[in-house]
Coordinates of C-alpha atoms in Angstrom, one line a residue:
Chain A
M1 CA -11.1 -214.0 -77.8
A2 CA -10.4 -214.6 -74.1
E3 CA -8.5 -211.6 -72.9
A4 CA -5.7 -212.7 -70.6
V5 CA -6.1 -210.9 -67.4
A6 CA -2.8 -209.3 -66.5
V7 CA -2.1 -209.9 -62.9
D8 CA 0.1 -207.1 -61.8
V9 CA 2.3 -208.4 -59.1
E10 CA 2.4 -205.6 -56.6
G11 CA 5.3 -206.3 -54.4
G12 CA 6.3 -203.4 -52.3
P13 CA 8.0 -204.8 -49.3
A14 CA 5.9 -204.5 -46.2
V15 CA 7.8 -202.0 -44.2
V16 CA 6.4 -200.0 -41.3
F17 CA 7.5 -196.5 -41.5
A18 CA 8.2 -194.4 -38.4
P19 CA 6.6 -191.0 -38.6
R20 CA 9.1 -188.7 -40.2
S21 CA 9.1 -185.9 -42.7
R22 CA 7.2 -186.7 -45.9
V23 CA 10.3 -186.1 -48.0
V24 CA 12.5 -188.4 -46.0
E25 CA 9.8 -191.0 -46.0
G26 CA 9.3 -190.7 -49.7
V27 CA 13.0 -191.0 -50.5
R28 CA 13.3 -194.0 -48.2
A29 CA 10.3 -195.7 -49.8
Y30 CA 11.7 -194.9 -53.2
G31 CA 15.0 -196.5 -52.3
L32 CA 13.3 -199.7 -51.0
I33 CA 11.0 -200.1 -54.0
A34 CA 13.8 -199.4 -56.5
A35 CA 16.1 -201.9 -54.8
M36 CA 13.4 -204.5 -55.0
W37 CA 13.0 -203.9 -58.8
L38 CA 16.8 -203.9 -59.1
R39 CA 17.0 -207.4 -57.5
S40 CA 14.2 -208.7 -59.8
T41 CA 16.0 -207.3 -62.9
M42 CA 19.3 -208.7 -61.8
A43 CA 17.8 -212.2 -61.6
Y44 CA 18.0 -212.2 -65.4
R45 CA 21.4 -210.7 -66.1
A46 CA 21.6 -211.5 -69.8
S47 CA 18.2 -209.9 -70.4
F48 CA 19.4 -206.8 -68.5
V49 CA 22.6 -206.5 -70.5
M50 CA 20.6 -206.8 -73.8
T51 CA 18.0 -204.3 -72.9
A52 CA 20.6 -201.8 -71.6
V53 CA 22.5 -202.2 -74.9
G54 CA 19.2 -201.7 -76.8
N55 CA 18.5 -198.6 -74.7
F56 CA 22.0 -197.3 -75.6
A57 CA 21.5 -198.1 -79.3
A58 CA 18.0 -196.6 -79.5
T59 CA 19.3 -193.2 -78.4
A60 CA 22.6 -193.5 -80.3
F61 CA 20.7 -193.5 -83.6
D62 CA 19.6 -189.9 -82.9
F63 CA 23.2 -188.8 -82.9
V64 CA 24.0 -191.0 -85.9
A65 CA 21.3 -189.1 -87.8
I66 CA 22.9 -185.8 -86.7
M67 CA 26.3 -187.1 -87.9
L68 CA 24.8 -188.0 -91.2
M69 CA 23.5 -184.5 -91.5
F70 CA 27.0 -183.2 -90.9
S71 CA 28.3 -185.4 -93.8
H72 CA 26.5 -182.9 -96.0
V73 CA 27.1 -179.6 -94.1
D74 CA 29.7 -178.0 -91.9
V75 CA 27.4 -176.0 -89.7
L76 CA 23.8 -176.3 -88.7
G77 CA 22.1 -173.1 -87.5
G78 CA 25.6 -171.6 -87.3
Y79 CA 26.9 -174.4 -85.0
T80 CA 29.5 -177.0 -85.7
L81 CA 29.2 -180.7 -84.9
P82 CA 31.2 -180.6 -81.6
E83 CA 29.1 -177.7 -80.4
I84 CA 25.9 -179.5 -81.2
A85 CA 27.4 -182.6 -79.5
L86 CA 27.8 -180.5 -76.3
L87 CA 24.1 -179.5 -76.4
Y88 CA 23.1 -183.1 -77.3
G89 CA 25.2 -184.7 -74.7
A90 CA 24.1 -182.3 -71.9
A91 CA 20.4 -182.7 -72.8
G92 CA 20.7 -186.5 -73.3
T93 CA 22.5 -187.0 -69.9
A94 CA 20.1 -184.7 -68.0
F95 CA 17.1 -186.4 -69.6
G96 CA 18.6 -189.9 -69.0
L97 CA 19.1 -189.1 -65.3
A98 CA 15.5 -187.9 -65.0
D99 CA 14.3 -190.9 -66.9
L100 CA 16.2 -193.3 -64.7
V101 CA 14.7 -191.8 -61.5
M102 CA 11.2 -190.8 -62.7
G103 CA 10.7 -192.5 -66.0
S104 CA 7.9 -194.7 -64.8
M105 CA 5.7 -191.7 -64.2
D106 CA 4.1 -192.0 -67.6
R107 CA 2.4 -195.2 -66.6
L108 CA 0.2 -193.3 -64.2
G109 CA -2.7 -193.0 -66.8
R110 CA -2.8 -196.7 -67.2
R111 CA -2.8 -197.2 -63.4
V112 CA -5.8 -194.8 -63.2
R113 CA -7.6 -196.7 -65.9
D114 CA -7.1 -200.2 -64.7
G115 CA -7.6 -199.3 -61.0
T116 CA -4.2 -200.5 -59.7
L117 CA -3.5 -197.0 -58.4
D118 CA -5.9 -197.8 -55.6
T119 CA -3.5 -200.3 -54.1
L120 CA -0.9 -197.6 -53.9
L121 CA -3.2 -195.2 -52.1
V122 CA -3.8 -197.5 -49.2
R123 CA -0.2 -198.0 -48.4
P124 CA 1.4 -195.8 -45.7
V125 CA 3.9 -194.5 -48.2
P126 CA 3.8 -191.3 -50.4
V127 CA 2.1 -192.2 -53.6
L128 CA 4.6 -190.1 -55.7
A129 CA 7.5 -192.2 -54.5
Q130 CA 5.6 -195.4 -55.3
V131 CA 4.7 -194.4 -58.8
A132 CA 8.1 -193.0 -59.5
A133 CA 9.9 -196.2 -58.3
D134 CA 7.5 -198.6 -59.9
R135 CA 9.3 -200.9 -62.3
F136 CA 12.6 -199.0 -61.7
A137 CA 14.6 -199.9 -64.7
L138 CA 18.4 -199.9 -64.5
R139 CA 18.6 -200.5 -68.3
R140 CA 18.0 -196.8 -68.6
L141 CA 21.7 -196.4 -67.8
G142 CA 22.1 -197.1 -71.5
R143 CA 20.7 -193.7 -72.3
I144 CA 22.8 -191.9 -69.7
T145 CA 25.9 -193.7 -71.0
Q146 CA 25.2 -192.6 -74.5
G147 CA 24.6 -189.0 -73.4
L148 CA 27.9 -188.9 -71.4
L149 CA 29.9 -190.4 -74.3
V150 CA 28.6 -187.6 -76.7
L151 CA 29.3 -185.0 -74.0
G152 CA 32.8 -186.4 -73.5
Y153 CA 33.4 -186.3 -77.3
A154 CA 32.3 -182.6 -77.3
L155 CA 34.5 -181.6 -74.3
V156 CA 37.5 -183.3 -75.8
T157 CA 37.1 -181.8 -79.3
L158 CA 36.0 -178.3 -78.4
D159 CA 38.6 -175.6 -77.8
I160 CA 37.1 -174.0 -74.7
G161 CA 38.8 -171.3 -72.6
W162 CA 38.1 -173.0 -69.3
T163 CA 37.5 -170.9 -66.2
V164 CA 36.5 -172.1 -62.8
L165 CA 32.9 -171.0 -63.4
K166 CA 32.7 -172.9 -66.7
V167 CA 34.1 -176.0 -65.0
V168 CA 31.5 -175.8 -62.3
M169 CA 28.8 -175.1 -64.8
V170 CA 29.0 -178.5 -66.4
P171 CA 27.9 -180.7 -63.5
L172 CA 25.6 -178.0 -62.4
M173 CA 23.9 -178.1 -65.8
L174 CA 23.5 -181.9 -65.8
L175 CA 22.0 -182.0 -62.3
S176 CA 19.7 -179.0 -62.6
G177 CA 18.7 -180.2 -66.1
A178 CA 17.8 -183.6 -64.7
A179 CA 15.7 -181.9 -61.9
I180 CA 13.9 -179.7 -64.5
F181 CA 13.0 -182.8 -66.6
G182 CA 12.0 -184.7 -63.5
A183 CA 9.5 -181.9 -62.6
V184 CA 8.1 -182.2 -66.2
F185 CA 7.7 -185.9 -65.6
V186 CA 5.7 -185.2 -62.4
A187 CA 3.6 -182.4 -63.9
G188 CA 2.8 -184.7 -66.9
A189 CA 1.8 -187.5 -64.6
A190 CA -0.5 -185.1 -62.7
F191 CA -2.1 -184.2 -66.0
Q192 CA -2.9 -187.8 -66.5
F193 CA -5.1 -187.9 -63.4
F194 CA -7.5 -185.8 -65.6
A195 CA -6.8 -187.2 -69.1
Q196 CA -6.0 -190.9 -68.4
D197 CA -5.3 -191.8 -72.0
A198 CA -2.9 -189.0 -72.7
S199 CA 0.6 -190.3 -71.9
E200 CA 1.7 -189.2 -75.3
V201 CA 1.1 -185.5 -74.4
Q202 CA 3.6 -186.1 -71.5
N203 CA 6.0 -187.8 -74.0
S204 CA 5.9 -184.8 -76.3
F205 CA 7.2 -182.6 -73.4
T206 CA 9.8 -185.0 -72.1
Y207 CA 11.1 -186.9 -75.2
G208 CA 10.1 -184.0 -77.5
G209 CA 11.8 -181.5 -75.2
N210 CA 14.9 -183.6 -75.2
T211 CA 14.9 -183.8 -79.0
L212 CA 14.4 -180.0 -79.2
L213 CA 17.3 -179.3 -76.9
Q214 CA 19.7 -181.4 -79.0
Y215 CA 19.8 -178.6 -81.6
P216 CA 20.9 -175.0 -81.1
P217 CA 18.2 -172.4 -80.4
T218 CA 19.1 -170.6 -83.6
V219 CA 17.4 -173.4 -85.5
F220 CA 14.0 -172.7 -84.1
A221 CA 11.5 -169.9 -84.5
K222 CA 11.6 -167.1 -81.9
D223 CA 8.2 -167.9 -80.5
L224 CA 9.1 -171.6 -79.9
V225 CA 12.3 -170.5 -78.1
R226 CA 10.3 -168.0 -76.0
G227 CA 7.9 -170.8 -75.1
V228 CA 10.6 -173.1 -73.9
T229 CA 12.4 -170.3 -72.0
F230 CA 9.5 -168.6 -70.2
V231 CA 6.6 -171.1 -70.2
V232 CA 8.1 -174.6 -69.9
P233 CA 11.6 -173.5 -69.0
L234 CA 13.5 -176.3 -70.8
A235 CA 16.0 -173.7 -72.2
F236 CA 17.6 -173.8 -68.7
V237 CA 18.3 -177.6 -69.0
N238 CA 21.2 -177.1 -71.4
W239 CA 20.8 -174.2 -73.9
L240 CA 21.6 -171.3 -71.5
P241 CA 24.4 -173.0 -69.4
A242 CA 26.0 -174.7 -72.4
L243 CA 26.0 -171.4 -74.5
Y244 CA 27.8 -169.8 -71.5
V245 CA 30.4 -172.6 -71.6
L246 CA 30.8 -172.2 -75.4
G247 CA 30.9 -168.4 -75.1
R248 CA 28.1 -168.0 -77.6
E249 CA 25.3 -165.5 -77.8
Y250 CA 22.2 -166.4 -75.8
P251 CA 18.8 -166.5 -77.6
L252 CA 16.3 -163.6 -77.2
G253 CA 19.1 -161.3 -76.1
L254 CA 19.0 -162.6 -72.5
P255 CA 21.5 -161.2 -70.0
D256 CA 24.7 -163.1 -69.0
W257 CA 23.7 -164.1 -65.5
V258 CA 20.7 -166.3 -66.7
A259 CA 23.2 -169.1 -67.3
F260 CA 23.5 -169.4 -63.5
L261 CA 19.7 -169.7 -63.0
P262 CA 19.1 -173.4 -63.7
P263 CA 19.2 -174.5 -60.0
V264 CA 16.7 -171.8 -59.1
V265 CA 14.5 -172.6 -62.1
A266 CA 14.6 -176.3 -61.2
A267 CA 13.4 -175.5 -57.7
G268 CA 10.6 -173.4 -59.1
C269 CA 9.6 -176.2 -61.4
W270 CA 9.4 -178.7 -58.5
V271 CA 7.2 -176.4 -56.5
V272 CA 4.8 -176.1 -59.5
A273 CA 4.9 -179.8 -60.3
G274 CA 4.3 -180.6 -56.6
L275 CA 1.2 -178.4 -56.5
A276 CA 0.0 -180.0 -59.8
W277 CA 0.5 -183.5 -58.4
R278 CA -1.4 -182.7 -55.2
A279 CA -4.3 -181.2 -57.2
G280 CA -4.4 -184.3 -59.4
L281 CA -4.3 -186.7 -56.5
R282 CA -7.1 -184.8 -54.8
A283 CA -9.2 -184.9 -57.9
Y284 CA -8.6 -188.6 -58.4
R285 CA -11.7 -190.8 -58.4
S286 CA -11.2 -194.5 -58.6
T287 CA -12.7 -196.3 -61.6
G288 CA -13.9 -198.9 -59.1
S289 CA -12.8 -201.8 -61.3
Chain B
M1 CA -13.2 -213.0 -97.4
R2 CA -16.2 -211.6 -95.5
L3 CA -14.7 -212.9 -92.3
Y4 CA -11.5 -211.0 -92.8
A5 CA -13.4 -207.8 -93.7
V6 CA -15.2 -208.1 -90.4
V7 CA -11.9 -208.6 -88.6
A8 CA -10.5 -205.5 -90.3
A9 CA -13.5 -203.5 -89.3
G10 CA -13.0 -204.7 -85.8
G11 CA -9.4 -203.6 -85.9
F12 CA -10.5 -200.2 -87.0
R13 CA -13.2 -199.8 -84.4
R14 CA -10.9 -201.1 -81.6
Y15 CA -8.4 -198.2 -82.1
A16 CA -11.2 -195.7 -82.8
T17 CA -12.4 -196.3 -79.2
Y18 CA -9.4 -194.5 -77.7
R19 CA -10.3 -191.0 -78.6
I20 CA -8.3 -189.1 -76.0
A21 CA -5.3 -191.2 -76.9
T22 CA -5.8 -190.3 -80.5
V23 CA -5.9 -186.6 -79.7
A24 CA -2.8 -186.9 -77.5
G25 CA -1.1 -188.8 -80.3
V26 CA -1.9 -186.1 -82.8
F27 CA -0.5 -183.5 -80.4
T28 CA 2.8 -185.5 -80.1
N29 CA 3.1 -186.1 -83.9
T30 CA 2.6 -182.3 -84.4
V31 CA 5.2 -181.4 -81.7
F32 CA 7.8 -183.7 -83.2
G33 CA 6.8 -182.5 -86.7
F34 CA 7.6 -178.9 -85.8
I35 CA 10.9 -179.8 -84.1
M36 CA 12.0 -181.8 -87.1
A37 CA 10.7 -179.3 -89.6
Y38 CA 12.9 -176.6 -88.1
T39 CA 16.0 -178.7 -88.1
Y40 CA 15.3 -179.6 -91.8
V41 CA 14.9 -175.9 -92.6
A42 CA 18.4 -175.3 -91.1
L43 CA 19.8 -178.2 -93.1
W44 CA 18.3 -177.2 -96.4
D45 CA 19.2 -173.5 -95.8
E46 CA 22.8 -174.7 -95.8
R47 CA 22.4 -177.1 -98.7
P48 CA 19.4 -176.4 -101.0
Q49 CA 18.4 -179.4 -103.2
L50 CA 20.0 -181.8 -100.7
G51 CA 19.0 -185.4 -101.6
G52 CA 17.2 -184.1 -104.7
Y53 CA 14.5 -182.4 -102.5
D54 CA 13.9 -178.7 -102.4
M55 CA 13.0 -177.1 -99.1
S56 CA 9.2 -177.5 -99.4
Q57 CA 9.6 -181.2 -100.5
A58 CA 11.9 -181.8 -97.5
L59 CA 9.3 -180.3 -95.2
T60 CA 6.6 -182.4 -96.8
Y61 CA 8.8 -185.4 -96.1
V62 CA 8.9 -184.5 -92.4
W63 CA 5.1 -184.2 -92.0
L64 CA 4.5 -187.4 -94.1
G65 CA 6.8 -189.2 -91.6
Q66 CA 4.7 -188.0 -88.7
A67 CA 1.5 -188.8 -90.5
L68 CA 2.6 -192.3 -91.5
L69 CA 4.5 -193.1 -88.3
M70 CA 1.6 -195.0 -86.7
T71 CA -0.1 -196.1 -89.9
C72 CA 3.0 -198.0 -91.1
A73 CA 4.0 -198.8 -87.5
M74 CA 7.6 -197.8 -88.2
M75 CA 8.6 -198.1 -84.6
G76 CA 6.5 -201.2 -84.0
G77 CA 3.3 -201.3 -82.1
G78 CA 0.0 -202.8 -82.9
F79 CA -0.8 -206.5 -82.9
E80 CA 2.7 -208.0 -82.2
D81 CA 2.7 -207.5 -78.4
E82 CA -0.6 -209.3 -78.2
L83 CA 0.5 -212.2 -80.5
I84 CA 3.8 -212.5 -78.5
E85 CA 1.7 -212.7 -75.3
R86 CA -0.5 -215.4 -76.7
I87 CA 2.5 -217.4 -77.8
R88 CA 4.0 -217.0 -74.4
T89 CA 0.9 -218.0 -72.5
G90 CA 0.0 -220.8 -74.8
D91 CA -3.3 -219.3 -75.9
I92 CA -1.9 -219.6 -79.4
A93 CA -2.9 -223.3 -79.3
V94 CA -6.6 -222.2 -79.3
D95 CA -5.9 -219.8 -82.2
L96 CA -4.3 -222.6 -84.3
Y97 CA -7.4 -224.8 -83.7
R98 CA -9.7 -222.1 -85.2
P99 CA -10.9 -222.6 -88.8
V100 CA -9.2 -219.4 -89.9
D101 CA -5.8 -218.6 -91.3
L102 CA -3.6 -217.3 -88.5
Q103 CA -1.5 -214.9 -90.7
L104 CA -4.5 -213.5 -92.6
W105 CA -6.5 -213.0 -89.4
W106 CA -3.8 -210.8 -87.9
L107 CA -3.1 -209.1 -91.2
A108 CA -6.8 -208.1 -91.5
G109 CA -6.9 -206.7 -88.0
D110 CA -3.7 -204.8 -88.7
L111 CA -5.0 -203.3 -91.9
G112 CA -8.0 -202.0 -89.9
R113 CA -5.7 -200.5 -87.4
A114 CA -3.6 -198.9 -90.1
A115 CA -6.7 -197.4 -91.7
F116 CA -7.8 -195.9 -88.5
H117 CA -4.4 -194.4 -87.8
L118 CA -4.2 -192.9 -91.3
L119 CA -7.4 -191.1 -90.7
G120 CA -7.1 -190.4 -87.0
R121 CA -3.4 -189.6 -86.7
G122 CA -2.4 -188.8 -90.3
I123 CA -4.6 -186.1 -91.5
V124 CA -4.6 -183.5 -88.7
P125 CA -0.8 -183.3 -88.3
M126 CA -0.5 -183.0 -92.1
L127 CA -3.1 -180.1 -92.1
L128 CA -1.3 -178.4 -89.2
G129 CA 2.0 -178.8 -90.9
S130 CA 0.7 -177.3 -94.1
A131 CA -0.7 -174.4 -92.2
A132 CA 2.7 -173.6 -90.7
F133 CA 5.0 -174.5 -93.5
D134 CA 5.0 -174.3 -97.3
L135 CA 4.5 -177.9 -98.2
A136 CA 4.7 -179.5 -101.7
L137 CA 1.3 -181.1 -102.0
P138 CA 0.7 -183.2 -105.2
A139 CA 0.0 -181.1 -108.2
S140 CA -2.0 -183.8 -110.1
P141 CA -4.9 -185.5 -108.4
G142 CA -3.8 -188.9 -109.7
I143 CA -1.0 -188.9 -107.2
W144 CA -3.3 -189.2 -104.2
P145 CA -4.6 -192.7 -105.1
A146 CA -1.1 -193.7 -106.2
F147 CA 0.2 -192.6 -102.8
L148 CA -2.6 -194.6 -101.0
V149 CA -1.6 -197.8 -102.8
S150 CA 2.0 -197.3 -101.8
V151 CA 0.9 -196.7 -98.2
A152 CA -1.2 -199.9 -98.3
L153 CA 1.8 -201.8 -99.6
G154 CA 4.0 -200.2 -96.9
V155 CA 1.5 -201.4 -94.2
V156 CA 1.7 -205.0 -95.5
V157 CA 5.5 -204.9 -95.5
S158 CA 5.4 -203.5 -91.9
F159 CA 2.9 -206.2 -90.9
A160 CA 5.1 -209.0 -92.4
I161 CA 8.1 -207.8 -90.5
R162 CA 6.3 -207.6 -87.2
Y163 CA 4.7 -211.0 -87.8
L164 CA 8.2 -212.5 -88.1
V165 CA 9.2 -210.7 -84.9
A166 CA 6.2 -212.0 -83.1
L167 CA 6.8 -215.6 -84.3
S168 CA 10.3 -215.5 -82.9
A169 CA 8.7 -215.8 -79.5
F170 CA 8.1 -219.5 -80.3
W171 CA 11.8 -220.0 -79.9
L172 CA 12.9 -217.1 -77.7
M173 CA 9.9 -217.3 -75.4
D174 CA 10.4 -213.6 -74.6
G175 CA 9.8 -211.4 -77.6
A176 CA 11.3 -208.3 -76.1
G177 CA 14.7 -208.6 -77.6
A178 CA 13.5 -209.2 -81.2
A179 CA 10.9 -206.4 -80.8
Q180 CA 13.6 -204.0 -79.7
I181 CA 15.8 -204.8 -82.7
A182 CA 12.8 -204.3 -85.0
F183 CA 12.0 -201.0 -83.3
L184 CA 15.6 -199.8 -83.9
A185 CA 15.8 -200.9 -87.5
G186 CA 12.3 -199.5 -88.2
M187 CA 13.1 -196.1 -86.8
F188 CA 16.4 -195.8 -88.6
F189 CA 16.0 -197.6 -91.9
S190 CA 12.5 -196.4 -92.7
G191 CA 14.0 -192.9 -93.1
L192 CA 12.0 -191.5 -90.2
L193 CA 15.0 -189.7 -88.7
L194 CA 16.5 -188.6 -92.0
P195 CA 15.5 -189.4 -95.6
L196 CA 17.4 -192.4 -96.9
N197 CA 18.5 -190.3 -100.0
L198 CA 20.8 -188.5 -97.6
F199 CA 22.5 -191.6 -96.3
P200 CA 26.0 -191.6 -97.9
G201 CA 27.6 -194.3 -100.1
L202 CA 27.2 -198.0 -99.4
L203 CA 25.1 -197.3 -96.2
G204 CA 22.6 -195.4 -98.4
E205 CA 22.4 -198.2 -101.0
V206 CA 21.9 -200.8 -98.4
A207 CA 19.3 -198.7 -96.5
R208 CA 17.3 -198.1 -99.7
A209 CA 17.3 -201.8 -100.6
L210 CA 16.1 -203.0 -97.2
P211 CA 12.4 -203.6 -96.6
W212 CA 12.0 -200.8 -94.2
S213 CA 12.4 -198.2 -97.0
A214 CA 8.9 -199.4 -98.2
L215 CA 7.4 -198.0 -95.0
L216 CA 8.2 -194.3 -95.5
Q217 CA 10.8 -193.5 -98.1
V218 CA 8.9 -195.1 -101.0
P219 CA 5.4 -193.7 -100.2
A220 CA 6.9 -190.3 -99.5
D221 CA 8.6 -190.3 -102.9
V222 CA 5.4 -191.3 -104.6
F223 CA 3.7 -188.4 -102.8
L224 CA 6.4 -186.0 -103.9
G225 CA 6.0 -187.2 -107.5
K226 CA 9.4 -188.8 -107.7
H227 CA 8.0 -192.0 -109.1
T228 CA 5.8 -191.7 -112.2
G229 CA 5.1 -194.1 -115.1
W230 CA 7.4 -197.1 -115.1
G231 CA 9.2 -195.7 -112.1
L232 CA 5.9 -196.0 -110.1
V233 CA 5.5 -199.6 -111.3
R234 CA 9.1 -200.3 -110.1
A235 CA 8.4 -198.7 -106.8
Y236 CA 5.3 -200.8 -106.3
G237 CA 7.2 -203.8 -107.4
F238 CA 9.9 -203.2 -104.8
Q239 CA 7.2 -202.9 -102.0
A240 CA 5.1 -205.8 -103.3
G241 CA 8.3 -208.0 -103.7
W242 CA 9.3 -207.4 -100.1
A243 CA 5.7 -207.9 -98.9
L244 CA 5.5 -211.3 -100.7
A245 CA 8.9 -212.5 -99.6
L246 CA 8.3 -211.6 -96.0
L247 CA 4.8 -212.9 -95.9
L248 CA 6.1 -216.2 -97.3
A249 CA 8.9 -216.3 -94.8
G250 CA 6.2 -215.8 -92.1
R251 CA 4.3 -218.7 -93.5
L252 CA 7.3 -221.0 -93.4
L253 CA 8.2 -219.9 -89.9
Q254 CA 4.6 -220.4 -88.8
S255 CA 4.5 -224.0 -90.0
A256 CA 7.8 -224.7 -88.4
A257 CA 6.6 -223.1 -85.2
T258 CA 3.3 -224.9 -85.1
R259 CA 5.1 -228.2 -85.2
R260 CA 6.7 -227.2 -81.9
V261 CA 3.4 -226.4 -80.2
V262 CA 2.7 -228.9 -77.5
V263 CA -0.7 -228.6 -76.0
Q264 CA -0.7 -229.4 -72.3
G265 CA -3.8 -230.8 -71.0
G266 CA -5.6 -229.2 -68.1

């Protein structure tokens, strides 16, 4: 059978970059490439609307399953439906934001295999920005919308004694959570420099982590909770800040102030992910195909 | 017949080539298995005997779902992307010219794929799951072959659905929309997220009658010993009935589609 050769249309706009800081350069490049993909998506508006709705529905079924569970029980792991909705909405929104910005990172393994990564290496633009912005897909707004709706439902239904700190905590949680997930995306992509066929391992930390955080920590075994607090610090995405907002006990008997750590943890994750990315990029050998 | 056996073996070998991907997939199935198993423990702690399952049966259901996810292609995947691409590019015209039956050709390849995924991505998560949780493995040895028959029927139903999805590309040109709807329906109505026994009222009745329940709910219930004797025959009948109906629909759609094919010279 004649295999159709996929011709990947590489279309980064040819822009000459003035020497600036790598970060500024990266962000600028990201913006340009993302804008290009945005224009190409918007050429087929009906298709965009359909895929965005599909994206919304795909994630909504998760929550429908949780609602079906609650048609049989009043609490799950000691938490009510609105409380779980807060955890779910926060994790879903944070993950959705990371997915919108960095969601293409899991294609890296394929690029290494088919050799198209080489074309990115010769451009005078940071590789990370190019890989992250590749096929920037606005349809992922569907996932964010779904997360925000569930979060909104939770905030309206729950009877929370709001304080200034709790109000600040909500946006802080979403942004730091997105940053933590984003770092996981980068670290996972770095891993794919070594194991090119292993995008599913990355998915189990990103999508799997998101699924895990949709449920309260009381549901899971202590060791698992320890793992996602101290090893891959996903607990800081939503569990710890959301439990502060809810005024519920933290897992593992952690002190009160850990709820305010997410920005610090996110920064730490990015340092680690950045180092992993560099190590991966250095170790890269082209397949030569 | 020999030809289709060779095609099936080719399908098996093709997926067996991706060893690292298989290991990575096993890892993912295991991670999701653990997450879901804990949520089911919380659910069954609250309501023992929910849906007619006890705790260990519910946990077995979770791990069966992970083990069969790729085998029965509940969320899609496998041949349909390739077939859609061949329809889009027009390569399908070459396929139609070949002295083989198009539907049987793809079915044979998909059965080979399913056999590989059952071995490669089914057994290890199941073993890891049974090491960590108390699972309800079949008491009588006769259940194992009965289960395998049910899985095979499930694979055929799954194939027949995905074949219809792929053929829609003849009219839609872009199969992405139909594939996405099939992905959603497969994920939800196969019982992957939650056993269909737990779906309330009319939604439950409809869900259990739809073809997707042949992919996971029926094989899992066979494994758990819920269908024996005539009940087993009825379960097989349900799966085989959907398989035949959907394969036949695929045939009809195929002959309608091939009348549309215009071979451009060149």
